[in-house]
C-alpha cells in the first residue's frame, strides 16, 4: 500500500462547492507546518463556512488533528514547532506577531478525544471559562450553567447534583460535560477532535445527536476517522492525506462523487 | 496436567524430545521465578530488621519507667548492698581476684570455663557512695532479699536515694516515721513541693520579668546613645528614666528575693532522714524529693501510678541532673517547632523552584544541569549544611540583622548566632532537593489533557497552574513534604552548629514581647539522645533515657507524618473517579 501511495503524485487540492452561504468564519491560507525538521502540513488552504459543521477525515497521521489545533493555537505548546502561512478568524490573522492567544482561545471552544473534565464539581467545570475570565456574579454563572448543560443535553441528568464531582459521571456524560464547558463561553467556533473515539456506540449516538442540535448555533469543526460519523453529522467534508488537503466540498459530493482517486478509495473503505 | 506427567513416566525417552522442557514441577523455575524468592527474601529481611529495631526501642522505652524491685544483697564478707538489678553478664575474673576465692567458688568458675556471672546494681546514693552503679559477682552473694520497707526516692540532685525512712522533721520537730504512706509525710511533702514550685515561679517569671524590664531600659539608653550621642538631650532623658525606674524595680526585686529566701528557710525546716543499707544516715530536704515510693511494697495500682507519674514528668517537665532525669519538654517543643518552621520555609521555596523548572523553563541543557545539581545537593553531607548555615545565616545574615536592628545589644549577638530560625532555614536548605524532585514528579504526572482542556478554555498558563495543575499535583507534593519532614526531624549533625544546645532553659515562646523568640537556641530530641547517651556523667544512667527519647522522637515524626498523610489522602479522594 505504501508504495502505491507514494507512486501517486500530489496535485493541487480539489475544491467543490460548499454548503453554507453566510461567509467564511475561518480562512486557512497556504499553511505549512513542521515538527522540528519533519513537515506535517503542506500548503493547506481552506475556508470554513459559518454555521456549518465541517468534518475533517483522513487516515491516521494525515495531519487533521494538527490542522485543527492550529485553529486555536494549541500547537503553541509543542516545542520545535514551526508554522508558515496564515489562519484568519473573521479576517484577523491569529498568527500575527503579538496576537493575544488567550483572547483567541476564549472565542473558541474545544472538545478533546478523551473526556477531560477537571477534578472539580460539575458546576465548576462548566463555568471554568467564565472563572478564568474573572466572572463572579452568581446569577450569571448559574444561568450559564443551565444554558450550557441544556445545550449539551445534560441538564436533566445532572441538574440535581451540580455540586458533585464531575469525575463520578460516565464517560459519555463526561464528554457532554466537556461540550457544555466548551460552549459555556459562547464561542464563535467549536472545535472537536475525535470527540467520540473513547466512547461506546450509545454515547456516540448521543454526541452525534447533540452535534446536529448545535449545528445551527455554532460553527463546528470536527475531526473524525469514522467516515459514517462524518457523513451523518457534517455539511462539508475535507479529506486529508499525508499532510495535504486532497479534496474539500460538501459532504454528499465528497462521499458520493469524489474526484480524487484517493478520496474515493478512502471513503469506500479501500484503505485507511 | 497429570496426563502429561503420566505420559512422561511411561515413556520418557521417546515421547518427549530432548530439546523440549518437561512440564513438571521439578524445580523452582517451573513453579515460580527464583527471583521472586530472592527479592521477597530481601524485602522480608529488611522488614524484620526494621520491625526488630522498632520493637527493641519501644520495649526498652516502654519499660524504662516501670518501678523495679530493690534487692538487698548480702555478700560473703558480710557487706550489704541495696539496688535495682539492671543487667547480668558473664566475665572472666582476674587472676588475683580468683586466687582469693574459696576452693568451692574456684571450682564453680573453673567448671564454667573460667567465666563468672555478675549483676549490675543501680545502688543510687551517689552523694554517699560516689557511684551510681555497682557490679556484684554471683559468687560473692550469700543472700538476696527484698525487704518491704526499703524506699526509692528521686531527688532534684544527686540522683536516686535508696534506703529506709527513719524520721521526718516538721518545722524543726522530729517525728519518728518509717513509712512514706503515712498521711503526715504526704502532707508535709506536698507543702514543701508547693513552696518550691512557688519559688521557681518567682525566680523565673517575676524576677525574670523585672530583669527583663531593667535590661530593656538599659538597652533603650544604649540605643539612644548610639543614635543621638552621649551629650544629647535624649540620652540624658533616657538615662533619667532608667534611674527613675530602676530604683522601683530593684525594690520590687528585693521584695521578691526576700520572699524566695523566706520560702527557702521554711523549706529548710522540713526534712526527712533516711538510713541507707550501710547504716549511714542522710538528711534530705522534703522539697528536694521529687518522688518517693516503697519499691517492694507496691500494689498494681501503686506501680501504675509511679509509672504514669514518671511519664507525665518526662513529657511535661524540664530536664535535671545533666539531662539524665526529669523531662524533655523543651526538646519536644524545639523539635516540633523547628520541623514545622522548616516545612513552612521549604514548601513554598521547593514548590516555586520546581514549578519554574517544570512549567516555565525551556527544557534544555541548562535546566538539565540545574536538575542534576539539585539532585546532587541531596548527597552533600549534612554537616556541610551546618557549616554553611552557621557561616551564612548566623554570621552573615544574622550579623547584618544585629547591626541594623539590634546595635544596642552588641557585642552580644541576637540573631548573629545559632538559633531556631537559622536551624530551620538550614534544614530547609538541606531538604529542599527532596521537595523539588517530588514536586517535579508530581507536576509531570498531571495529564496533558487537563492542561490542554484548561488552556483551550482560554485560561492563561498561570491560571492553568493555579486551578488545574497544582491541585492535581498536591498529593504528590505532599509526599515530598512528608519525606522532607521525616528527613529534617531526624537530622542532628548540622543542628549542633546552628542553634541546638544541651540545655536551653528558655523556650522560644514566652510571656515577654515579642513572645516568639526565633533567635533563641533550643533543645532537640535527636541531640538530646546524643547528649544523654554519650556526653553525660554516667552512661549507664543515660541509657534508658536514650531509649525513651528515641521512642518519643520516632513517635513525634510518626505523628507529623500521619497528619500529613491524612491530609494527602483527603486530597487524593478528590481525584478518585478520574479516568487518567
PDB file of N, CA, C and O in Angstrom, chain A residues 69 72 74 77-79 102 105-106 108 110 112 114-120 128-129 131-133 165 167 171 174 181, chain B residues 362-363 448-461 463-464 467-468 471-472 574-580:
ATOM      1  N   UNK A  69      -5.734  21.879  15.598  1.00  0.00           N
ATOM      2  CA  UNK A  69      -5.062  22.547  16.706  1.00  0.00           C
ATOM      3  C   UNK A  69      -4.375  23.843  16.281  1.00  0.00           C
ATOM      4  O   UNK A  69      -4.026  24.657  17.141  1.00  0.00           O
ATOM      5  N   UNK A  72      -6.898  26.992  17.063  1.00  0.00           N
ATOM      6  CA  UNK A  72      -6.886  27.751  18.315  1.00  0.00           C
ATOM      7  C   UNK A  72      -5.495  27.796  18.935  1.00  0.00           C
ATOM      8  O   UNK A  72      -5.345  28.010  20.122  1.00  0.00           O
ATOM      9  N   UNK A  74      -3.372  25.614  19.779  1.00  0.00           N
ATOM     10  CA  UNK A  74      -2.966  24.666  20.820  1.00  0.00           C
ATOM     11  C   UNK A  74      -1.586  24.091  20.514  1.00  0.00           C
ATOM     12  O   UNK A  74      -0.919  23.552  21.382  1.00  0.00           O
ATOM     13  N   UNK A  77       1.989  24.813  22.307  1.00  0.00           N
ATOM     14  CA  UNK A  77       2.567  24.142  23.473  1.00  0.00           C
ATOM     15  C   UNK A  77       3.716  23.233  23.097  1.00  0.00           C
ATOM     16  O   UNK A  77       4.473  22.799  23.946  1.00  0.00           O
ATOM     17  N   UNK A  78       3.805  22.917  21.792  1.00  0.00           N
ATOM     18  CA  UNK A  78       4.803  21.928  21.388  1.00  0.00           C
ATOM     19  C   UNK A  78       6.109  22.633  21.031  1.00  0.00           C
ATOM     20  O   UNK A  78       6.125  23.573  20.237  1.00  0.00           O
ATOM     21  N   UNK A  79       7.176  22.152  21.654  1.00  0.00           N
ATOM     22  CA  UNK A  79       8.496  22.720  21.355  1.00  0.00           C
ATOM     23  C   UNK A  79       8.916  22.320  19.949  1.00  0.00           C
ATOM     24  O   UNK A  79       8.632  21.225  19.486  1.00  0.00           O
ATOM     25  N   UNK A 102      -4.718  34.016  24.341  1.00  0.00           N
ATOM     26  CA  UNK A 102      -5.758  33.717  25.326  1.00  0.00           C
ATOM     27  C   UNK A 102      -7.108  34.256  24.866  1.00  0.00           C
ATOM     28  O   UNK A 102      -8.130  33.562  24.917  1.00  0.00           O
ATOM     29  N   UNK A 105      -8.417  31.967  22.186  1.00  0.00           N
ATOM     30  CA  UNK A 105      -8.979  30.700  22.665  1.00  0.00           C
ATOM     31  C   UNK A 105     -10.322  30.922  23.334  1.00  0.00           C
ATOM     32  O   UNK A 105     -11.156  30.017  23.373  1.00  0.00           O
ATOM     33  N   UNK A 106     -10.499  32.125  23.895  1.00  0.00           N
ATOM     34  CA  UNK A 106     -11.788  32.394  24.521  1.00  0.00           C
ATOM     35  C   UNK A 106     -12.899  32.484  23.487  1.00  0.00           C
ATOM     36  O   UNK A 106     -14.075  32.326  23.822  1.00  0.00           O
ATOM     37  N   UNK A 108     -13.113  30.480  21.055  1.00  0.00           N
ATOM     38  CA  UNK A 108     -13.312  29.129  20.527  1.00  0.00           C
ATOM     39  C   UNK A 108     -13.541  28.155  21.681  1.00  0.00           C
ATOM     40  O   UNK A 108     -13.064  28.356  22.783  1.00  0.00           O
ATOM     41  N   UNK A 110     -13.194  23.959  22.641  1.00  0.00           N
ATOM     42  CA  UNK A 110     -12.559  22.761  22.099  1.00  0.00           C
ATOM     43  C   UNK A 110     -12.953  21.533  22.913  1.00  0.00           C
ATOM     44  O   UNK A 110     -13.014  21.573  24.138  1.00  0.00           O
ATOM     45  N   UNK A 112     -11.973  17.408  23.309  1.00  0.00           N
ATOM     46  CA  UNK A 112     -10.831  16.546  23.005  1.00  0.00           C
ATOM     47  C   UNK A 112     -11.243  15.098  22.817  1.00  0.00           C
ATOM     48  O   UNK A 112     -12.394  14.724  23.061  1.00  0.00           O
ATOM     49  N   UNK A 114     -10.336  12.299  24.454  1.00  0.00           N
ATOM     50  CA  UNK A 114     -10.821  11.673  25.682  1.00  0.00           C
ATOM     51  C   UNK A 114     -11.504  12.747  26.495  1.00  0.00           C
ATOM     52  O   UNK A 114     -11.034  13.872  26.548  1.00  0.00           O
ATOM     53  N   UNK A 115     -12.622  12.385  27.147  1.00  0.00           N
ATOM     54  CA  UNK A 115     -13.249  13.388  28.016  1.00  0.00           C
ATOM     55  C   UNK A 115     -12.247  13.824  29.086  1.00  0.00           C
ATOM     56  O   UNK A 115     -11.594  12.985  29.701  1.00  0.00           O
ATOM     57  N   UNK A 116     -12.084  15.128  29.268  1.00  0.00           N
ATOM     58  CA  UNK A 116     -11.122  15.597  30.268  1.00  0.00           C
ATOM     59  C   UNK A 116     -11.758  16.608  31.224  1.00  0.00           C
ATOM     60  O   UNK A 116     -11.339  17.756  31.302  1.00  0.00           O
ATOM     61  N   UNK A 117     -12.785  16.155  31.973  1.00  0.00           N
ATOM     62  CA  UNK A 117     -13.337  17.072  32.968  1.00  0.00           C
ATOM     63  C   UNK A 117     -12.289  17.348  34.035  1.00  0.00           C
ATOM     64  O   UNK A 117     -11.426  16.513  34.288  1.00  0.00           O
ATOM     65  N   UNK A 118     -12.355  18.522  34.634  1.00  0.00           N
ATOM     66  CA  UNK A 118     -11.407  18.863  35.691  1.00  0.00           C
ATOM     67  C   UNK A 118     -11.863  18.240  37.002  1.00  0.00           C
ATOM     68  O   UNK A 118     -13.058  17.992  37.188  1.00  0.00           O
ATOM     69  N   UNK A 119     -10.926  17.981  37.893  1.00  0.00           N
ATOM     70  CA  UNK A 119     -11.317  17.395  39.182  1.00  0.00           C
ATOM     71  C   UNK A 119     -12.026  18.401  40.087  1.00  0.00           C
ATOM     72  O   UNK A 119     -11.518  18.810  41.113  1.00  0.00           O
ATOM     73  N   UNK A 120     -13.188  18.841  39.643  1.00  0.00           N
ATOM     74  CA  UNK A 120     -13.980  19.801  40.427  1.00  0.00           C
ATOM     75  C   UNK A 120     -15.436  19.363  40.302  1.00  0.00           C
ATOM     76  O   UNK A 120     -15.734  18.351  39.694  1.00  0.00           O
ATOM     77  N   UNK A 128     -15.871  27.053  34.160  1.00  0.00           N
ATOM     78  CA  UNK A 128     -14.429  27.307  34.161  1.00  0.00           C
ATOM     79  C   UNK A 128     -14.007  28.430  33.219  1.00  0.00           C
ATOM     80  O   UNK A 128     -13.232  29.305  33.596  1.00  0.00           O
ATOM     81  N   UNK A 129     -14.547  28.455  31.974  1.00  0.00           N
ATOM     82  CA  UNK A 129     -14.145  29.561  31.074  1.00  0.00           C
ATOM     83  C   UNK A 129     -14.525  30.929  31.634  1.00  0.00           C
ATOM     84  O   UNK A 129     -13.817  31.906  31.395  1.00  0.00           O
ATOM     85  N   UNK A 131     -14.856  31.566  34.972  1.00  0.00           N
ATOM     86  CA  UNK A 131     -13.989  31.753  36.135  1.00  0.00           C
ATOM     87  C   UNK A 131     -12.661  32.399  35.734  1.00  0.00           C
ATOM     88  O   UNK A 131     -12.203  33.335  36.375  1.00  0.00           O
ATOM     89  N   UNK A 132     -12.046  31.838  34.703  1.00  0.00           N
ATOM     90  CA  UNK A 132     -10.741  32.378  34.319  1.00  0.00           C
ATOM     91  C   UNK A 132     -10.895  33.777  33.731  1.00  0.00           C
ATOM     92  O   UNK A 132      -9.927  34.526  33.647  1.00  0.00           O
ATOM     93  N   UNK A 133     -12.118  34.102  33.355  1.00  0.00           N
ATOM     94  CA  UNK A 133     -12.386  35.464  32.882  1.00  0.00           C
ATOM     95  C   UNK A 133     -12.645  36.410  34.042  1.00  0.00           C
ATOM     96  O   UNK A 133     -12.808  37.608  33.844  1.00  0.00           O
ATOM     97  N   UNK A 165     -18.726  15.819  42.246  1.00  0.00           N
ATOM     98  CA  UNK A 165     -17.530  15.794  41.403  1.00  0.00           C
ATOM     99  C   UNK A 165     -17.876  15.324  39.994  1.00  0.00           C
ATOM    100  O   UNK A 165     -18.639  14.378  39.804  1.00  0.00           O
ATOM    101  N   UNK A 167     -15.991  13.819  38.153  1.00  0.00           N
ATOM    102  CA  UNK A 167     -15.292  12.571  37.856  1.00  0.00           C
ATOM    103  C   UNK A 167     -16.160  11.349  38.151  1.00  0.00           C
ATOM    104  O   UNK A 167     -15.807  10.247  37.795  1.00  0.00           O
ATOM    105  N   UNK A 171     -18.456   8.009  31.071  1.00  0.00           N
ATOM    106  CA  UNK A 171     -17.608   8.590  30.022  1.00  0.00           C
ATOM    107  C   UNK A 171     -18.382   9.474  29.069  1.00  0.00           C
ATOM    108  O   UNK A 171     -17.956  10.575  28.720  1.00  0.00           O
ATOM    109  N   UNK A 174     -19.337  12.601  30.749  1.00  0.00           N
ATOM    110  CA  UNK A 174     -18.164  13.467  30.900  1.00  0.00           C
ATOM    111  C   UNK A 174     -17.883  14.212  29.600  1.00  0.00           C
ATOM    112  O   UNK A 174     -17.551  15.395  29.599  1.00  0.00           O
ATOM    113  N   UNK A 181     -18.837  22.685  28.689  1.00  0.00           N
ATOM    114  CA  UNK A 181     -17.773  23.610  29.084  1.00  0.00           C
ATOM    115  C   UNK A 181     -17.293  24.409  27.873  1.00  0.00           C
ATOM    116  O   UNK A 181     -17.027  25.609  27.965  1.00  0.00           O
TER     117      UNK A 181
ATOM    118  N   UNK B 362      12.603  26.652  29.697  1.00  0.00           N
ATOM    119  CA  UNK B 362      12.719  25.929  28.446  1.00  0.00           C
ATOM    120  C   UNK B 362      13.602  24.721  28.698  1.00  0.00           C
ATOM    121  O   UNK B 362      14.728  24.843  29.173  1.00  0.00           O
ATOM    122  N   UNK B 363      13.042  23.534  28.426  1.00  0.00           N
ATOM    123  CA  UNK B 363      13.790  22.317  28.728  1.00  0.00           C
ATOM    124  C   UNK B 363      14.998  22.232  27.809  1.00  0.00           C
ATOM    125  O   UNK B 363      14.872  22.125  26.611  1.00  0.00           O
ATOM    126  N   UNK B 448      -1.589  15.672  30.387  1.00  0.00           N
ATOM    127  CA  UNK B 448      -1.531  16.733  29.404  1.00  0.00           C
ATOM    128  C   UNK B 448      -2.933  17.187  29.022  1.00  0.00           C
ATOM    129  O   UNK B 448      -3.174  18.377  28.774  1.00  0.00           O
ATOM    130  N   UNK B 449      -3.857  16.216  28.993  1.00  0.00           N
ATOM    131  CA  UNK B 449      -5.215  16.563  28.559  1.00  0.00           C
ATOM    132  C   UNK B 449      -5.852  17.596  29.493  1.00  0.00           C
ATOM    133  O   UNK B 449      -6.654  18.409  29.061  1.00  0.00           O
ATOM    134  N   UNK B 450      -5.473  17.538  30.776  1.00  0.00           N
ATOM    135  CA  UNK B 450      -6.017  18.504  31.738  1.00  0.00           C
ATOM    136  C   UNK B 450      -5.533  19.917  31.406  1.00  0.00           C
ATOM    137  O   UNK B 450      -6.301  20.869  31.399  1.00  0.00           O
ATOM    138  N   UNK B 451      -4.224  20.013  31.186  1.00  0.00           N
ATOM    139  CA  UNK B 451      -3.670  21.335  30.869  1.00  0.00           C
ATOM    140  C   UNK B 451      -4.293  21.855  29.579  1.00  0.00           C
ATOM    141  O   UNK B 451      -4.671  23.013  29.478  1.00  0.00           O
ATOM    142  N   UNK B 452      -4.399  20.953  28.569  1.00  0.00           N
ATOM    143  CA  UNK B 452      -4.935  21.389  27.284  1.00  0.00           C
ATOM    144  C   UNK B 452      -6.382  21.836  27.442  1.00  0.00           C
ATOM    145  O   UNK B 452      -6.788  22.846  26.869  1.00  0.00           O
ATOM    146  N   UNK B 453      -7.133  21.054  28.247  1.00  0.00           N
ATOM    147  CA  UNK B 453      -8.527  21.422  28.465  1.00  0.00           C
ATOM    148  C   UNK B 453      -8.644  22.817  29.048  1.00  0.00           C
ATOM    149  O   UNK B 453      -9.481  23.617  28.632  1.00  0.00           O
ATOM    150  N   UNK B 454      -7.761  23.102  30.004  1.00  0.00           N
ATOM    151  CA  UNK B 454      -7.810  24.410  30.649  1.00  0.00           C
ATOM    152  C   UNK B 454      -7.381  25.512  29.688  1.00  0.00           C
ATOM    153  O   UNK B 454      -8.049  26.554  29.572  1.00  0.00           O
ATOM    154  N   UNK B 455      -6.296  25.276  28.964  1.00  0.00           N
ATOM    155  CA  UNK B 455      -5.800  26.299  28.033  1.00  0.00           C
ATOM    156  C   UNK B 455      -6.834  26.562  26.946  1.00  0.00           C
ATOM    157  O   UNK B 455      -7.046  27.696  26.525  1.00  0.00           O
ATOM    158  N   UNK B 456      -7.499  25.486  26.490  1.00  0.00           N
ATOM    159  CA  UNK B 456      -8.492  25.648  25.430  1.00  0.00           C
ATOM    160  C   UNK B 456      -9.680  26.470  25.902  1.00  0.00           C
ATOM    161  O   UNK B 456     -10.411  27.034  25.100  1.00  0.00           O
ATOM    162  N   UNK B 457      -9.894  26.514  27.219  1.00  0.00           N
ATOM    163  CA  UNK B 457     -10.970  27.345  27.751  1.00  0.00           C
ATOM    164  C   UNK B 457     -10.558  28.806  27.821  1.00  0.00           C
ATOM    165  O   UNK B 457     -11.327  29.638  28.324  1.00  0.00           O
ATOM    166  N   UNK B 458      -9.347  29.112  27.420  1.00  0.00           N
ATOM    167  CA  UNK B 458      -8.912  30.499  27.456  1.00  0.00           C
ATOM    168  C   UNK B 458      -8.222  30.869  28.745  1.00  0.00           C
ATOM    169  O   UNK B 458      -8.075  32.045  29.059  1.00  0.00           O
ATOM    170  N   UNK B 459      -7.789  29.849  29.513  1.00  0.00           N
ATOM    171  CA  UNK B 459      -7.065  30.148  30.740  1.00  0.00           C
ATOM    172  C   UNK B 459      -5.616  30.474  30.389  1.00  0.00           C
ATOM    173  O   UNK B 459      -5.064  29.917  29.449  1.00  0.00           O
ATOM    174  N   UNK B 460      -5.043  31.378  31.159  1.00  0.00           N
ATOM    175  CA  UNK B 460      -3.621  31.660  30.948  1.00  0.00           C
ATOM    176  C   UNK B 460      -2.818  30.533  31.575  1.00  0.00           C
ATOM    177  O   UNK B 460      -3.356  29.662  32.247  1.00  0.00           O
ATOM    178  N   UNK B 461      -1.529  30.557  31.344  1.00  0.00           N
ATOM    179  CA  UNK B 461      -0.687  29.496  31.879  1.00  0.00           C
ATOM    180  C   UNK B 461      -0.756  29.467  33.409  1.00  0.00           C
ATOM    181  O   UNK B 461      -0.879  28.416  34.023  1.00  0.00           O
ATOM    182  N   UNK B 463      -3.161  30.639  35.299  1.00  0.00           N
ATOM    183  CA  UNK B 463      -4.474  30.151  35.751  1.00  0.00           C
ATOM    184  C   UNK B 463      -4.545  28.635  35.664  1.00  0.00           C
ATOM    185  O   UNK B 463      -5.102  27.972  36.541  1.00  0.00           O
ATOM    186  N   UNK B 464      -3.991  28.089  34.585  1.00  0.00           N
ATOM    187  CA  UNK B 464      -3.987  26.636  34.441  1.00  0.00           C
ATOM    188  C   UNK B 464      -3.225  25.988  35.588  1.00  0.00           C
ATOM    189  O   UNK B 464      -3.669  25.002  36.173  1.00  0.00           O
ATOM    190  N   UNK B 467      -5.386  26.612  38.945  1.00  0.00           N
ATOM    191  CA  UNK B 467      -6.670  25.919  39.109  1.00  0.00           C
ATOM    192  C   UNK B 467      -6.581  24.420  38.836  1.00  0.00           C
ATOM    193  O   UNK B 467      -7.356  23.646  39.373  1.00  0.00           O
ATOM    194  N   UNK B 468      -5.719  24.021  37.929  1.00  0.00           N
ATOM    195  CA  UNK B 468      -5.728  22.637  37.473  1.00  0.00           C
ATOM    196  C   UNK B 468      -4.474  21.884  37.919  1.00  0.00           C
ATOM    197  O   UNK B 468      -4.568  20.849  38.575  1.00  0.00           O
ATOM    198  N   UNK B 471      -3.592  21.855  42.127  1.00  0.00           N
ATOM    199  CA  UNK B 471      -4.462  20.986  42.934  1.00  0.00           C
ATOM    200  C   UNK B 471      -4.266  19.521  42.604  1.00  0.00           C
ATOM    201  O   UNK B 471      -4.253  18.667  43.482  1.00  0.00           O
ATOM    202  N   UNK B 472      -4.085  19.253  41.330  1.00  0.00           N
ATOM    203  CA  UNK B 472      -3.922  17.882  40.902  1.00  0.00           C
ATOM    204  C   UNK B 472      -2.590  17.303  41.399  1.00  0.00           C
ATOM    205  O   UNK B 472      -2.486  16.119  41.699  1.00  0.00           O
ATOM    206  N   UNK B 574     -10.355  13.383  46.073  1.00  0.00           N
ATOM    207  CA  UNK B 574     -10.967  14.247  45.076  1.00  0.00           C
ATOM    208  C   UNK B 574     -10.785  13.721  43.658  1.00  0.00           C
ATOM    209  O   UNK B 574     -11.607  13.954  42.794  1.00  0.00           O
ATOM    210  N   UNK B 575      -9.665  13.023  43.435  1.00  0.00           N
ATOM    211  CA  UNK B 575      -9.348  12.610  42.064  1.00  0.00           C
ATOM    212  C   UNK B 575      -9.686  11.151  41.823  1.00  0.00           C
ATOM    213  O   UNK B 575      -9.258  10.559  40.843  1.00  0.00           O
ATOM    214  N   UNK B 576     -10.460  10.559  42.740  1.00  0.00           N
ATOM    215  CA  UNK B 576     -10.659   9.125  42.692  1.00  0.00           C
ATOM    216  C   UNK B 576     -11.274   8.656  41.382  1.00  0.00           C
ATOM    217  O   UNK B 576     -10.849   7.676  40.801  1.00  0.00           O
ATOM    218  N   UNK B 577     -12.297   9.373  40.899  1.00  0.00           N
ATOM    219  CA  UNK B 577     -13.014   8.900  39.721  1.00  0.00           C
ATOM    220  C   UNK B 577     -12.348   9.269  38.405  1.00  0.00           C
ATOM    221  O   UNK B 577     -12.880   8.972  37.345  1.00  0.00           O
ATOM    222  N   UNK B 578     -11.203   9.898  38.495  1.00  0.00           N
ATOM    223  CA  UNK B 578     -10.551  10.367  37.270  1.00  0.00           C
ATOM    224  C   UNK B 578     -10.223   9.204  36.347  1.00  0.00           C
ATOM    225  O   UNK B 578      -9.843   8.130  36.789  1.00  0.00           O
ATOM    226  N   UNK B 579     -10.386   9.441  35.074  1.00  0.00           N
ATOM    227  CA  UNK B 579     -10.128   8.369  34.114  1.00  0.00           C
ATOM    228  C   UNK B 579      -8.658   8.248  33.759  1.00  0.00           C
ATOM    229  O   UNK B 579      -8.302   7.427  32.935  1.00  0.00           O
ATOM    230  N   UNK B 580      -7.834   9.109  34.337  1.00  0.00           N
ATOM    231  CA  UNK B 580      -6.439   9.109  33.876  1.00  0.00           C
ATOM    232  C   UNK B 580      -5.502   8.520  34.914  1.00  0.00           C
ATOM    233  O   UNK B 580      -5.606   8.809  36.060  1.00  0.00           O
TER     234      UNK B 580
END
